[in-house]
Every structure is written in C-alpha cells, then in structure tokens.
Amino acid sequence: MTDLAPVAVGDSTVSASGPRRRAVMRPATIVAVVLVGITAVASLLPFGYLGVYSVIDQDGHLGGGTMSRLFQALPVWHQLANSALLAVGVSVVVTVLSALAGFAFAKLGFPFYRALLTAISAMILIPFPTILLPEYVNLSDLGLLDGFVGAALVYTATGLPFSTLLMTNYFRGVPDELVESGVVDGASHLRVFRSLLLPISGPALTTVAVLQFIAVWNDLLIALLFMPNTDNRTIAVGLATLAGTHQSNLDLLIAGSFISAVPAVCVYLFFNRYIVAGITGGIGK
Amino acid sequence: MSVDQEQVRTAVSSHVRRRPRRSALARERAITGIVFVVPATVLVTAFIFVPLAQAVYRSMTAWDGVTSTFVGLRNYTQLLAQPVFWQLVRNNGLILLSIPIGVAASFVVAYLLSLRIPFTPIFRAVLFLPAALSWVVVALISRAFFGPEGQLNWLLRSVGMAAAQHDWLGDQCTALIAVIVTFTVAVFGVNTTILLAGMATIDKSTIEAARVDGAGGYRVLRDVVAPASAKFISVVLLITVVQAFTGLFGLIYVMTGGGPGYSTTTLEFSIYQFAFATGDFGLAAALGIVLFLAVGAVVALRGLVFLSRRAR
C-alpha cells in the first residue's frame, strides 16, 4: 500500500479487473440508488426550504420585500464583511500554524514531541463551555474584548488541536525519503518544508482552511460573547439579535440565514475536490 | 561545511549509533522542530489549557463573578444531589445511544456509494452540503418541521395518519427525540463523506478476491470493508460524540430552549443556563468539569472497545 501523498482517490473509473464496466441495472442497484437518492434529497431540503421561504411573504406570494426589510433591519453587508474578515483571518493563521506544527511532529522529532502531540490532541476533548467563563475573565482582564483580536485568538486556539492532528497525520503519510533527499542536498529543514512539502500538501491545507472557515463563519457563541462591540458583529450574531423578538421576525431570520449560508456553501463547493483527499490523508491509514 | 562531511566525521567517532545525536544536522532539525511548534503550543496553552486549569479551581469555589470563596467539593456534592442533574445525565446518555445507529446508517450509505452506483459524484457533493449550515439554521428549519403546524404533521395528515399528529416539541417525551433526530440527520452527511473517503483507500483487489471467492455484497461489507474502515469509524464516532456533548448549544437554544422542562437540556446547555440564570459561576464551572470528565470517559470507553477489537 503506497504512502505517497494521497491524490484525489475514488475518481478513477478503471477497475482492477480491466476496462470500465457498465453499471449493471440489477434490482439491487436500483434499490441502492433510491436509498442514497433519498438521503441526497434530504440533504438538499434545508437549502430548498431556505431559498423558498426567503423570497415569499406571509401569504405565500413571490417577492414580498423580505430581503429589503432584512437589509433595513440589519447592516447586512457590514456584518458579512466582519464575518469574512474573521473567518479568513483565523483560517489562514490556523492553517499556517498547524502545518508548521504538523510537519514538526511528523518529521522533526524533538525531545518530548510525543508527549506534546498527545497533550495538544487531548485538547480536542475539552468542551468549550468548560473553559468559557475563565476565558472571558482572562480576555476581559487583558482588555482584548474591544476589537476582533480576543475572539480571533479564541477561535485560533480552539481550532488548532484538530487541525494540527490532521496535518500531523497527513505529513506522516509522506515518505521520509522526501525530507531526507532535501536535507542531503544541503537544504535546511525550513527550506525542505517550504519547497518540498508544501507543494504537495494542497489537499490537507485546503481541508483545514475550509473546515476552519466554516466553523468561524457559522459560530454564534464566541462571536456573541467575545465581541460585545456592535460595530464588530458578525452575521451570525446579527441574525441572533433578530431571533430575540421571535415570531414576527421569522421570515427575516430565514432570509438572513439563506444569505449567511451562501458563502459557506460556496467555499465548500469550490474546494470540494481537495477535501476528500485531505480527510483521507488527515486520518491516516 | 557540507552535510556529508559532518555526517562522516560524527559517524566515525560514534560507531555505535547510526544517527549521531549531537551533530549539527540533528541540532538544526530539533531546533527547527521546536520553533515550528512554539506558536501553536503557546496559543493552545494560553487559551485552552490555562482556562481549563482555572475552571478546575473555580469549580471548587463559590463564585458570583466578583467574590469567590474556596468550598472544596461542595459544588460537586450539590450537583450530584439534585435530581435535575441526573435527568441531564440521562438526556446525554440517550443522545449517546443514538450515535452508533446514526453512524451505522452512514456506514451503509457510504458503502453503497463506494460501489459506484449511478449518480455517485452528485450524491457525494450533495451529501456534505448541510455541513456548511450553522446549527442555528438547522434548528430553525427543524423547529418549523416539528412544529404543530409543521411539515411533519402535514406529512402525517397526507398519508392518512392524522391521528398520529402531535405537538412534538411541546411534549416532554418526544421533544428530545426530535432533537436527536435533527442532530443525527444533520451530521449524517459529514460522517458519510468521511467513511466514504476511508473506503476509497481500500485496495480494490482485496474486494475482487473476496467476490471471486463467492462473497456477496453483505459478506464483503462485513469481512472486508468494515475492518478496513475501523480507523475511520473510530474517528467518526469520536467527532460525533464530541459534537453531541459540546457543540449543540445553538441547536438546543433555538429549537427548544432546553424545554419543555429539562427534557432537552444537555449537560452542556445547562452550563449556560446555570451560569447566566443563577449567576452561580462556581457551580457552572463544576458542571463544566463534569462535562469534560463525561467526554473523557466516553472517549476512553471507545478507545478500549476499539483496542479490544484490534486484538481479536
């Protein structure tokens, strides 16, 4: 079984036994397609629901001005921009730091690295509610609740354990010879990392970045608690303020949710190809 | 000095070990390693580990945000004595029990997809889409679905089962089930995607060999695909459990608010309730630690199960 960096697996249509075989339309196949088809439709339902209810008004007619009312109730563009700034920023930082750490854990064994890796991995299990209160107190004392920095630090720190684990497993799948060949040629390990490993890390880096982006984009709690300044509100928090007055704003909420879901979905669809390979490499064989 | 000279020199002087410890190469490697992990380590320590330690300390105090007095384990004994606490544990337990079922369903669907049935690429892309939605959105949709005027009751009416209609979210017995179903359906796509990715790494020839030996779809599933997917199943179980125990605040808050009564309140949700409703932060911290221990216990259990499986 090869240890080479995983390429997009599962896309080849040539089976081991020869040229491509036509899908046999046995009853079993039809049942399988129906079964999976149901789950696929179920997956699309939420989006259909959002899309439909965003553009109809109370009486079920098209139009209805829901969108324009939403934009009047909330500074939608401003909040979307805040969300984007936070999500992209955190995503980049987490990707970089977890890649560096992952490489170090996988290929640059230093004293006690195993213990440190275990410790960081264990942080995945720490529930956020458990550290919520002390975290708030700490950030408050440090005066980091004014701008984006406090929330960004919390997002980054909570995203690092899982991302680092992914990157470490991914790099473990890369053959040692690759690193050693660079070293023998006189390159420093930093050079090796930059020039030899990064180019083939596309899938893993993409997976980490996308997962982190979605996590930050959709998060309500940390944004709500650690960025009390209304100027800095993300779209998630903005929608939550609408939810406060329940029933009357339900349609605005749905329209807003639809808008909020679009970027996250687009990001995912755009990088879909890499994510499968990234997950495979990130879990290891 | 080039690397080769250095290695030769030290190789000669330390003929016992092939890889000399103190060479400049090994030093550079170790130093680079340390420098590379420092940023991540510092951040994780400062913003996860330190608050955790503080939470442990706080859990043993009576703290209202301003003053705190050390009370030892009183918070914990208080917790264990309250019947509500045990209902919370029961709720978490029920959720936990539902997870293997959901993962098994994901596994089956992933297997079907791995057989390259027609439309597979479309199914794969679509299945993961719900992962891009936030829990708040999922909760909104689900609340509408299970509501008295919602789609579920409408469905029941249209297939002639009008008598089965119910106030799903208003009934203590069914509310938690509604939440569990929502959760299971929401994470289904992610789990299936991961399991499918894992199945793609299985050597095709092993499966072909099994088929040649006369194994039908079910046998192949049980004896070839399942063992090979063990690591992926393990990961899927882990992230689903962690999510269920620690990430459902948004879902519960929007869908049921923890009610009716405490029937949909999980340990996690109760932390927010206690902290912000009663202002007893020491108790909330204790709850937080209990939650942490619960997650740890479940994960350890899972680890043991998989370890013994491997040994067989």
Coordinates of C-alpha atoms in Angstrom, one line a residue:
Chain A
M1 CA 0.0 0.0 0.0
T2 CA 1.6 3.3 -1.1
D3 CA 2.4 6.0 1.4
L4 CA 2.6 8.7 -1.2
A5 CA 0.6 11.8 -0.6
P6 CA -3.0 10.9 -1.4
V7 CA -4.3 12.2 -4.7
A8 CA -8.0 12.6 -5.3
V9 CA -8.9 9.0 -4.8
G10 CA -12.0 7.3 -6.0
D11 CA -12.2 9.2 -9.3
S12 CA -10.6 6.6 -11.5
T13 CA -13.1 4.6 -13.4
V14 CA -10.8 1.8 -14.4
S15 CA -11.3 -1.1 -12.1
A16 CA -8.5 -3.6 -11.4
S17 CA -10.2 -6.2 -13.5
G18 CA -10.0 -4.3 -16.7
P19 CA -11.8 -1.7 -18.7
R20 CA -14.8 0.2 -17.2
R21 CA -17.8 -2.0 -16.7
R22 CA -21.2 -0.6 -17.4
A23 CA -23.3 -0.2 -14.3
V24 CA -25.5 -3.2 -14.1
M25 CA -29.1 -2.2 -13.6
R26 CA -29.9 -5.0 -11.2
P27 CA -32.7 -4.6 -8.8
A28 CA -30.2 -4.3 -6.0
T29 CA -28.6 -1.3 -7.8
I30 CA -31.9 0.4 -8.2
V31 CA -32.7 0.0 -4.6
A32 CA -29.3 1.4 -3.7
V33 CA -29.7 4.4 -5.9
V34 CA -33.2 5.1 -4.4
L35 CA -31.9 4.8 -0.9
V36 CA -29.0 7.1 -1.4
G37 CA -31.1 9.3 -3.5
I38 CA -33.4 9.8 -0.6
T39 CA -30.6 10.9 1.6
A40 CA -29.3 13.2 -1.1
V41 CA -32.7 14.9 -1.5
A42 CA -32.9 15.1 2.3
S43 CA -29.6 16.9 2.3
L44 CA -30.8 19.4 -0.3
L45 CA -34.1 20.1 1.5
P46 CA -32.8 22.6 4.0
F47 CA -31.5 24.7 1.2
G48 CA -34.6 24.5 -0.8
Y49 CA -36.6 25.5 2.3
L50 CA -34.3 28.5 3.0
G51 CA -34.4 29.6 -0.6
V52 CA -38.1 29.3 -1.0
Y53 CA -39.1 31.0 2.3
S54 CA -36.7 33.8 1.7
V55 CA -38.5 35.1 -1.3
I56 CA -42.1 34.6 -0.4
D57 CA -44.0 36.7 2.1
Q58 CA -46.7 35.9 4.7
D59 CA -49.3 34.9 2.1
G60 CA -47.1 32.8 0.0
H61 CA -46.6 35.2 -2.8
L62 CA -43.3 35.8 -4.5
G63 CA -41.4 38.9 -3.9
G64 CA -42.8 40.3 -0.6
G65 CA -39.8 42.5 0.0
T66 CA -38.4 40.3 2.7
M67 CA -34.9 40.9 1.6
S68 CA -35.2 44.6 1.6
R69 CA -36.7 44.5 5.0
L70 CA -33.8 42.4 6.2
F71 CA -31.4 44.9 4.9
Q72 CA -33.2 47.6 6.7
A73 CA -33.2 45.7 10.0
L74 CA -29.6 44.8 9.9
P75 CA -26.3 46.2 8.5
V76 CA -26.1 43.0 6.4
W77 CA -23.1 43.9 4.3
H78 CA -21.1 45.3 7.2
Q79 CA -21.8 42.1 9.3
L80 CA -21.0 39.9 6.3
A81 CA -17.7 41.7 6.0
N82 CA -16.9 41.2 9.7
S83 CA -17.7 37.6 9.4
A84 CA -15.5 37.3 6.3
L85 CA -12.6 39.2 7.9
L86 CA -12.7 37.0 11.0
A87 CA -13.2 33.7 9.2
V88 CA -10.5 34.3 6.6
G89 CA -8.0 35.6 9.1
V90 CA -8.4 32.8 11.6
S91 CA -8.4 30.3 8.8
V92 CA -5.1 31.5 7.4
V93 CA -3.4 31.6 10.8
V94 CA -4.7 28.2 11.8
T95 CA -3.6 26.6 8.5
V96 CA -0.1 28.1 8.7
L97 CA 0.5 27.2 12.4
S98 CA -1.0 23.7 12.2
A99 CA 1.0 23.0 9.1
L100 CA 4.2 24.0 10.8
A101 CA 3.4 22.1 13.9
G102 CA 2.2 19.1 11.9
F103 CA 5.4 19.0 10.0
A104 CA 7.5 19.2 13.2
F105 CA 5.5 16.4 14.9
A106 CA 5.6 14.2 11.9
K107 CA 9.1 14.6 10.6
L108 CA 11.2 16.6 13.1
G109 CA 11.2 14.6 16.2
F110 CA 12.4 16.8 19.0
P111 CA 12.7 15.9 22.7
F112 CA 9.2 15.1 24.2
Y113 CA 7.4 15.6 20.9
R114 CA 5.2 12.6 21.5
A115 CA 4.0 14.0 24.9
L116 CA 3.3 17.4 23.4
L117 CA 1.4 15.9 20.5
T118 CA -0.7 13.8 22.9
A119 CA -1.4 16.9 25.0
I120 CA -2.5 19.0 22.1
S121 CA -4.6 16.3 20.7
A122 CA -6.3 15.8 24.1
M123 CA -7.4 19.5 23.9
I124 CA -9.9 18.4 21.3
L125 CA -11.9 16.8 24.0
I126 CA -12.1 19.9 26.2
P127 CA -15.7 21.3 25.8
F128 CA -15.8 25.0 25.2
P129 CA -18.4 25.6 27.8
T130 CA -16.0 24.3 30.4
I131 CA -13.4 27.0 29.7
L132 CA -15.9 29.7 28.7
L133 CA -16.0 31.6 31.9
P134 CA -12.3 31.8 32.8
E135 CA -11.6 32.6 29.1
Y136 CA -14.0 35.5 29.3
V137 CA -12.5 36.8 32.5
N138 CA -8.9 36.5 31.2
L139 CA -9.7 38.3 27.9
S140 CA -11.5 41.0 29.8
D141 CA -8.6 41.5 32.1
L142 CA -6.3 41.7 29.1
G143 CA -8.5 44.3 27.5
L144 CA -8.9 42.1 24.4
L145 CA -12.7 42.4 24.2
D146 CA -12.7 45.6 22.2
G147 CA -11.9 44.6 18.7
F148 CA -11.5 41.3 16.8
V149 CA -8.3 40.2 18.5
G150 CA -9.8 38.5 21.5
A151 CA -12.3 36.4 19.6
A152 CA -9.7 35.7 16.9
L153 CA -7.3 34.3 19.5
V154 CA -10.0 32.1 20.9
Y155 CA -11.1 30.8 17.5
T156 CA -7.5 30.2 16.6
A157 CA -6.6 28.3 19.8
T158 CA -9.7 26.1 19.7
G159 CA -9.2 25.3 16.0
L160 CA -5.5 24.4 16.4
P161 CA -5.7 21.0 18.1
F162 CA -7.9 19.3 15.5
S163 CA -6.1 21.0 12.6
T164 CA -2.7 20.1 14.0
L165 CA -3.7 16.5 14.3
L166 CA -4.9 16.4 10.7
M167 CA -1.7 17.9 9.4
T168 CA 0.4 15.6 11.5
N169 CA -1.3 12.6 10.2
Y170 CA -1.1 13.9 6.7
F171 CA 2.6 14.5 6.9
R172 CA 3.2 11.1 8.4
G173 CA 1.8 9.7 5.2
V174 CA 4.6 11.5 3.3
P175 CA 7.7 9.3 2.9
D176 CA 10.7 10.2 5.0
E177 CA 12.9 10.0 1.9
L178 CA 11.4 13.2 0.6
V179 CA 12.6 15.1 3.6
E180 CA 15.9 13.4 3.6
S181 CA 16.6 14.0 0.0
G182 CA 16.3 17.7 0.6
V183 CA 18.5 17.6 3.6
V184 CA 21.2 15.6 1.9
D185 CA 21.2 18.3 -0.8
G186 CA 22.1 20.8 1.9
A187 CA 18.8 22.4 2.5
S188 CA 17.7 23.5 5.9
H189 CA 14.5 21.9 7.2
L190 CA 12.7 25.1 6.7
R191 CA 13.7 25.1 3.1
V192 CA 12.6 21.5 2.8
F193 CA 9.2 22.4 4.3
R194 CA 8.7 25.3 2.0
S195 CA 9.9 23.8 -1.2
L196 CA 9.3 20.1 -1.0
L197 CA 6.4 19.5 1.4
L198 CA 4.1 22.5 1.0
P199 CA 3.6 22.0 -2.8
I200 CA 2.2 18.5 -2.2
S201 CA 0.1 19.5 0.8
G202 CA -2.7 21.1 -1.2
P203 CA -5.5 18.7 0.0
A204 CA -4.6 18.8 3.6
L205 CA -4.1 22.6 3.8
T206 CA -7.4 23.1 1.9
T207 CA -9.3 20.8 4.2
V208 CA -8.0 22.6 7.3
A209 CA -8.7 26.0 5.8
V210 CA -12.2 25.2 4.7
L211 CA -13.2 23.5 7.9
Q212 CA -11.9 26.3 9.9
F213 CA -13.5 28.9 7.7
I214 CA -16.9 27.2 8.0
A215 CA -16.5 26.8 11.8
V216 CA -15.8 30.5 12.3
W217 CA -18.3 31.7 9.8
N218 CA -21.2 29.8 11.5
D219 CA -20.2 30.3 15.1
L220 CA -22.5 32.2 17.3
L221 CA -21.3 31.7 20.8
I222 CA -17.7 33.0 20.7
A223 CA -18.6 36.0 18.5
L224 CA -21.5 36.8 20.7
L225 CA -19.6 36.7 24.0
F226 CA -16.2 37.9 23.0
M227 CA -17.1 40.7 20.7
P228 CA -19.6 42.9 22.5
N229 CA -18.9 45.9 20.3
T230 CA -21.8 46.2 17.9
D231 CA -19.5 47.5 15.2
N232 CA -17.7 44.2 15.1
R233 CA -20.8 42.0 14.9
T234 CA -20.7 39.0 12.6
I235 CA -23.7 38.0 10.5
A236 CA -24.3 35.1 12.9
V237 CA -24.7 37.5 15.8
G238 CA -26.8 39.9 13.8
L239 CA -29.3 37.2 13.0
A240 CA -29.4 36.1 16.6
T241 CA -30.4 39.6 17.6
L242 CA -33.3 39.3 15.2
A243 CA -34.3 36.0 16.8
G244 CA -34.7 37.8 20.0
T245 CA -38.2 39.0 19.0
H246 CA -39.2 35.6 17.8
Q247 CA -42.3 35.2 15.7
S248 CA -42.6 38.5 13.9
N249 CA -39.1 38.3 12.5
L250 CA -39.1 34.6 11.5
D251 CA -39.1 35.5 7.8
L252 CA -36.3 37.9 8.1
L253 CA -34.4 35.3 10.0
I254 CA -34.8 32.8 7.3
A255 CA -33.8 35.2 4.6
G256 CA -30.8 36.2 6.6
S257 CA -29.9 32.5 7.2
F258 CA -30.1 31.9 3.5
I259 CA -27.7 34.8 2.7
S260 CA -25.4 33.7 5.5
A261 CA -25.3 30.1 4.2
V262 CA -24.3 31.1 0.7
P263 CA -20.7 32.0 1.3
A264 CA -20.0 28.9 3.4
V265 CA -21.6 26.7 0.8
C266 CA -19.7 28.3 -2.0
V267 CA -16.4 27.9 -0.2
Y268 CA -17.2 24.2 0.4
L269 CA -18.3 23.5 -3.2
F270 CA -15.3 25.3 -4.6
F271 CA -12.8 23.2 -2.7
N272 CA -14.8 20.0 -2.7
R273 CA -12.3 18.0 -4.7
Y274 CA -9.5 18.5 -2.2
I275 CA -11.4 17.8 0.9
V276 CA -11.9 14.1 0.3
A277 CA -8.2 13.6 -0.2
G278 CA -7.4 15.9 2.7
I279 CA -9.7 13.9 5.0
T280 CA -8.2 10.6 3.9
G281 CA -4.6 11.8 4.4
G282 CA -5.6 13.5 7.7
I283 CA -6.9 10.4 9.3
G284 CA -4.1 8.2 8.1
K285 CA -4.2 4.6 7.1
Chain B
M1 CA 30.7 22.7 6.0
S2 CA 28.5 20.4 3.8
V3 CA 26.3 17.9 5.4
D4 CA 28.2 14.9 4.1
Q5 CA 31.5 15.8 5.8
E6 CA 29.8 16.4 9.1
Q7 CA 27.9 13.1 9.0
V8 CA 31.0 11.2 8.1
R9 CA 33.0 12.8 10.9
T10 CA 30.5 12.0 13.5
A11 CA 29.7 8.6 12.1
V12 CA 33.3 7.7 12.5
S13 CA 33.5 9.0 16.0
S14 CA 30.3 7.3 17.2
H15 CA 30.4 4.0 15.5
V16 CA 27.7 2.5 17.8
R17 CA 24.8 4.7 16.7
R18 CA 24.0 5.2 13.0
R19 CA 22.3 8.5 13.7
P20 CA 24.5 10.7 15.9
R21 CA 22.7 12.8 18.4
R22 CA 24.9 15.8 18.7
S23 CA 25.6 16.5 15.0
A24 CA 24.8 20.0 13.7
L25 CA 22.2 18.3 11.5
A26 CA 20.3 16.8 14.3
R27 CA 20.5 20.0 16.3
E28 CA 19.2 22.0 13.4
R29 CA 16.4 19.5 13.0
A30 CA 15.4 19.6 16.6
I31 CA 15.6 23.4 16.8
T32 CA 13.5 23.8 13.7
G33 CA 11.1 21.4 15.2
I34 CA 10.8 23.3 18.4
V35 CA 10.5 26.6 16.6
F36 CA 7.7 25.2 14.4
V37 CA 5.6 24.0 17.3
V38 CA 6.1 27.0 19.6
P39 CA 3.4 29.3 18.1
A40 CA 0.7 26.6 18.2
T41 CA 1.7 25.4 21.6
V42 CA 1.7 28.9 23.1
L43 CA -1.7 29.7 21.8
V44 CA -3.2 26.4 22.8
T45 CA -1.7 26.7 26.3
A46 CA -2.7 30.2 26.8
F47 CA -6.3 30.0 25.6
I48 CA -7.3 26.4 26.3
F49 CA -5.1 24.8 29.0
V50 CA -4.8 27.8 31.3
P51 CA -8.6 28.5 31.3
L52 CA -9.1 24.8 31.9
A53 CA -6.9 24.9 35.0
Q54 CA -8.7 28.0 36.1
A55 CA -12.0 26.3 35.6
V56 CA -10.9 23.4 37.8
Y57 CA -10.0 25.8 40.5
R58 CA -13.2 27.8 40.1
S59 CA -15.3 24.7 40.3
M60 CA -14.2 24.4 43.9
T61 CA -15.3 27.9 44.8
A62 CA -18.5 29.8 45.3
W63 CA -18.1 32.5 42.7
D64 CA -20.5 35.1 41.6
G65 CA -18.2 36.9 39.3
V66 CA -16.9 39.3 41.9
T67 CA -16.1 37.4 45.0
S68 CA -15.0 33.8 45.4
T69 CA -14.5 31.6 48.4
F70 CA -13.0 28.2 48.4
V71 CA -15.5 25.5 49.2
G72 CA -13.8 22.3 48.2
L73 CA -16.0 19.7 46.6
R74 CA -19.3 21.2 47.8
N75 CA -20.3 22.2 44.3
Y76 CA -20.0 18.7 43.2
T77 CA -21.9 17.2 46.0
Q78 CA -24.6 19.8 45.5
L79 CA -24.8 18.7 41.8
L80 CA -25.0 15.0 42.4
A81 CA -27.8 15.6 45.0
Q82 CA -30.1 17.3 42.5
P83 CA -32.5 15.1 40.6
V84 CA -32.3 17.6 37.7
F85 CA -28.7 16.7 37.3
W86 CA -29.5 13.1 36.8
Q87 CA -32.0 14.0 34.2
L88 CA -29.3 15.9 32.4
V89 CA -27.1 12.8 32.5
R90 CA -30.0 10.7 31.2
N91 CA -30.5 13.1 28.3
N92 CA -26.8 13.0 27.4
G93 CA -27.0 9.2 27.7
L94 CA -29.9 8.9 25.3
I95 CA -28.1 11.1 22.8
L96 CA -25.0 8.9 23.2
L97 CA -27.0 5.8 22.5
S98 CA -28.4 7.2 19.2
I99 CA -24.9 7.8 17.8
P100 CA -23.9 4.3 16.8
I101 CA -27.2 3.9 15.0
G102 CA -26.6 7.1 13.0
V103 CA -23.0 6.1 12.3
A104 CA -24.1 2.6 11.2
A105 CA -26.6 4.2 8.7
S106 CA -23.8 6.4 7.4
F107 CA -21.6 3.4 7.0
V108 CA -24.2 1.6 4.9
V109 CA -24.8 4.6 2.7
A110 CA -21.1 5.1 2.3
Y111 CA -20.7 1.5 1.3
L112 CA -23.4 1.9 -1.3
L113 CA -21.7 4.9 -2.7
S114 CA -18.4 3.2 -2.7
L115 CA -19.9 0.6 -5.1
R116 CA -20.0 3.3 -7.7
I117 CA -23.7 3.2 -8.3
P118 CA -25.1 5.7 -10.9
F119 CA -25.0 9.4 -9.9
T120 CA -22.3 8.8 -7.2
P121 CA -20.4 12.1 -7.8
I122 CA -23.5 14.1 -7.4
F123 CA -24.6 12.3 -4.3
R124 CA -21.2 12.8 -2.8
A125 CA -21.1 16.5 -3.3
V126 CA -24.7 17.0 -2.1
L127 CA -24.4 14.9 1.0
F128 CA -21.7 17.1 2.5
L129 CA -23.6 20.3 1.9
P130 CA -25.5 20.5 5.1
A131 CA -22.2 20.7 6.9
A132 CA -21.9 24.3 5.7
L133 CA -25.0 25.3 7.6
S134 CA -24.9 26.6 11.1
W135 CA -26.7 24.8 13.9
V136 CA -28.9 27.9 14.3
V137 CA -30.2 27.5 10.8
V138 CA -30.7 23.8 11.2
A139 CA -32.6 24.4 14.4
L140 CA -34.9 26.9 12.7
I141 CA -35.7 24.5 9.9
S142 CA -36.2 21.7 12.3
R143 CA -38.4 23.8 14.6
A144 CA -40.6 24.5 11.7
F145 CA -40.6 20.9 10.7
F146 CA -41.6 19.5 14.1
G147 CA -44.0 22.4 14.9
P148 CA -47.7 21.9 15.5
E149 CA -48.3 23.5 12.0
G150 CA -45.2 22.0 10.6
Q151 CA -44.3 19.7 7.8
L152 CA -44.2 16.5 9.8
N153 CA -47.8 16.8 10.9
W154 CA -48.7 17.8 7.4
L155 CA -47.0 14.6 6.1
L156 CA -48.9 12.5 8.6
R157 CA -52.2 14.1 7.5
S158 CA -51.5 13.5 3.8
V159 CA -50.8 9.8 4.3
G160 CA -53.9 9.4 6.3
M161 CA -52.4 9.2 9.7
A162 CA -53.9 12.4 11.0
A163 CA -54.4 10.8 14.4
A164 CA -50.7 10.5 14.9
Q165 CA -50.2 14.2 14.8
H166 CA -48.6 15.6 17.9
D167 CA -47.0 18.6 19.4
W168 CA -43.6 17.1 19.0
L169 CA -41.7 19.9 20.6
G170 CA -44.1 20.6 23.4
D171 CA -44.2 17.1 24.8
Q172 CA -41.6 16.1 27.2
C173 CA -41.4 12.6 25.9
T174 CA -41.0 13.5 22.2
A175 CA -39.0 16.7 22.3
L176 CA -35.7 15.0 23.0
I177 CA -36.4 12.5 20.2
A178 CA -37.0 15.4 17.8
V179 CA -33.6 16.9 18.8
I180 CA -31.8 13.6 18.5
V181 CA -33.3 13.0 15.0
T182 CA -32.3 16.5 14.0
F183 CA -28.8 16.0 15.2
T184 CA -28.4 12.6 13.6
V185 CA -29.7 13.8 10.2
A186 CA -27.6 16.9 10.3
V187 CA -24.3 15.1 10.9
F188 CA -25.2 12.3 8.6
G189 CA -23.6 13.9 5.5
V190 CA -20.3 14.6 7.2
N191 CA -20.0 11.1 8.6
T192 CA -20.8 9.5 5.3
T193 CA -18.3 11.6 3.5
I194 CA -15.5 10.7 5.9
L195 CA -16.4 7.0 5.8
L196 CA -16.6 7.1 2.1
A197 CA -13.2 8.7 1.9
G198 CA -11.9 5.9 4.1
M199 CA -13.4 3.2 1.9
A200 CA -11.7 4.7 -1.1
T201 CA -8.4 3.7 0.4
I202 CA -9.2 0.0 0.4
D203 CA -7.3 -2.0 -2.1
K204 CA -9.7 -2.9 -4.9
S205 CA -8.0 -6.3 -5.4
T206 CA -9.0 -7.4 -1.9
I207 CA -12.6 -6.9 -2.7
E208 CA -12.2 -8.5 -6.0
A209 CA -10.7 -11.5 -4.4
A210 CA -13.5 -11.8 -2.0
R211 CA -16.0 -11.6 -4.7
V212 CA -14.2 -14.3 -6.7
D213 CA -14.4 -16.5 -3.7
G214 CA -18.2 -16.1 -3.9
A215 CA -18.8 -13.5 -1.2
G216 CA -22.0 -11.5 -1.8
G217 CA -22.4 -7.8 -1.0
Y218 CA -23.2 -8.3 2.6
R219 CA -20.2 -10.6 3.3
V220 CA -17.8 -8.2 1.6
L221 CA -19.2 -5.4 3.7
R222 CA -18.8 -7.3 7.0
D223 CA -15.4 -9.1 6.4
V224 CA -13.5 -6.7 4.2
V225 CA -14.8 -3.2 4.2
A226 CA -15.7 -2.9 7.9
P227 CA -12.4 -4.0 9.4
A228 CA -10.5 -1.8 6.9
S229 CA -12.6 1.2 7.8
A230 CA -12.0 0.7 11.5
K231 CA -9.9 3.8 11.9
F232 CA -12.3 6.0 10.1
I233 CA -15.3 4.6 12.0
S234 CA -13.3 5.4 15.2
V235 CA -12.7 9.0 14.1
V236 CA -16.3 9.5 13.0
L237 CA -17.6 8.2 16.4
L238 CA -15.2 10.5 18.2
I239 CA -16.2 13.7 16.4
T240 CA -19.9 12.9 16.6
V241 CA -19.7 12.3 20.4
V242 CA -17.7 15.4 20.9
Q243 CA -20.1 17.4 18.8
A244 CA -23.1 15.9 20.6
F245 CA -21.7 16.7 24.1
T246 CA -20.1 20.0 23.4
G247 CA -21.5 21.7 20.3
L248 CA -25.2 21.7 20.5
F249 CA -25.9 24.9 22.3
G250 CA -27.1 26.7 19.2
L251 CA -29.3 23.8 18.2
I252 CA -31.0 23.4 21.5
Y253 CA -31.3 27.1 22.2
V254 CA -33.1 27.8 19.0
M255 CA -35.1 24.6 18.7
T256 CA -36.4 24.1 22.2
G257 CA -34.6 26.4 24.7
G258 CA -33.9 23.3 26.7
G259 CA -37.5 22.5 27.4
P260 CA -40.2 21.6 27.9
G261 CA -39.0 21.4 31.5
Y262 CA -35.5 20.0 31.3
S263 CA -36.3 17.3 28.8
T264 CA -34.0 18.6 26.1
T265 CA -31.3 20.2 28.3
T266 CA -28.0 18.6 28.0
L267 CA -25.0 18.9 30.4
E268 CA -23.5 21.4 28.0
F269 CA -26.7 23.5 27.8
S270 CA -27.2 23.5 31.5
I271 CA -23.8 25.2 32.0
Y272 CA -25.1 28.3 30.2
Q273 CA -28.4 28.1 32.0
F274 CA -26.9 27.9 35.4
A275 CA -24.2 30.4 34.8
F276 CA -26.3 33.1 33.3
A277 CA -29.6 32.4 35.0
T278 CA -28.5 31.8 38.6
G279 CA -25.1 33.6 38.5
D280 CA -23.5 30.8 40.4
F281 CA -20.4 30.6 38.4
G282 CA -18.7 28.1 40.7
L283 CA -21.5 25.6 40.2
A284 CA -21.3 26.3 36.4
A285 CA -17.6 25.6 36.5
A286 CA -18.2 22.4 38.3
L287 CA -20.7 21.4 35.6
G288 CA -18.1 22.2 33.1
I289 CA -15.6 19.9 34.7
V290 CA -18.2 17.2 34.9
L291 CA -18.9 17.6 31.2
F292 CA -15.3 17.4 30.5
L293 CA -15.0 14.2 32.5
A294 CA -18.0 12.7 30.8
V295 CA -16.5 13.4 27.3
G296 CA -13.2 11.9 28.5
A297 CA -14.9 8.8 29.9
V298 CA -16.9 8.2 26.7
V299 CA -13.8 8.6 24.6
A300 CA -11.8 6.3 26.8
L301 CA -14.5 3.7 26.6
R302 CA -14.5 4.0 22.8
G303 CA -10.7 3.6 22.8
L304 CA -11.0 0.5 24.9
V305 CA -13.6 -1.0 22.6
F306 CA -11.5 -0.4 19.5
L307 CA -8.4 -1.7 21.2
S308 CA -10.0 -5.0 22.1
R309 CA -11.4 -5.3 18.6
R310 CA -7.9 -4.9 17.2
A311 CA -6.6 -7.6 19.5
R312 CA -9.0 -10.2 18.1

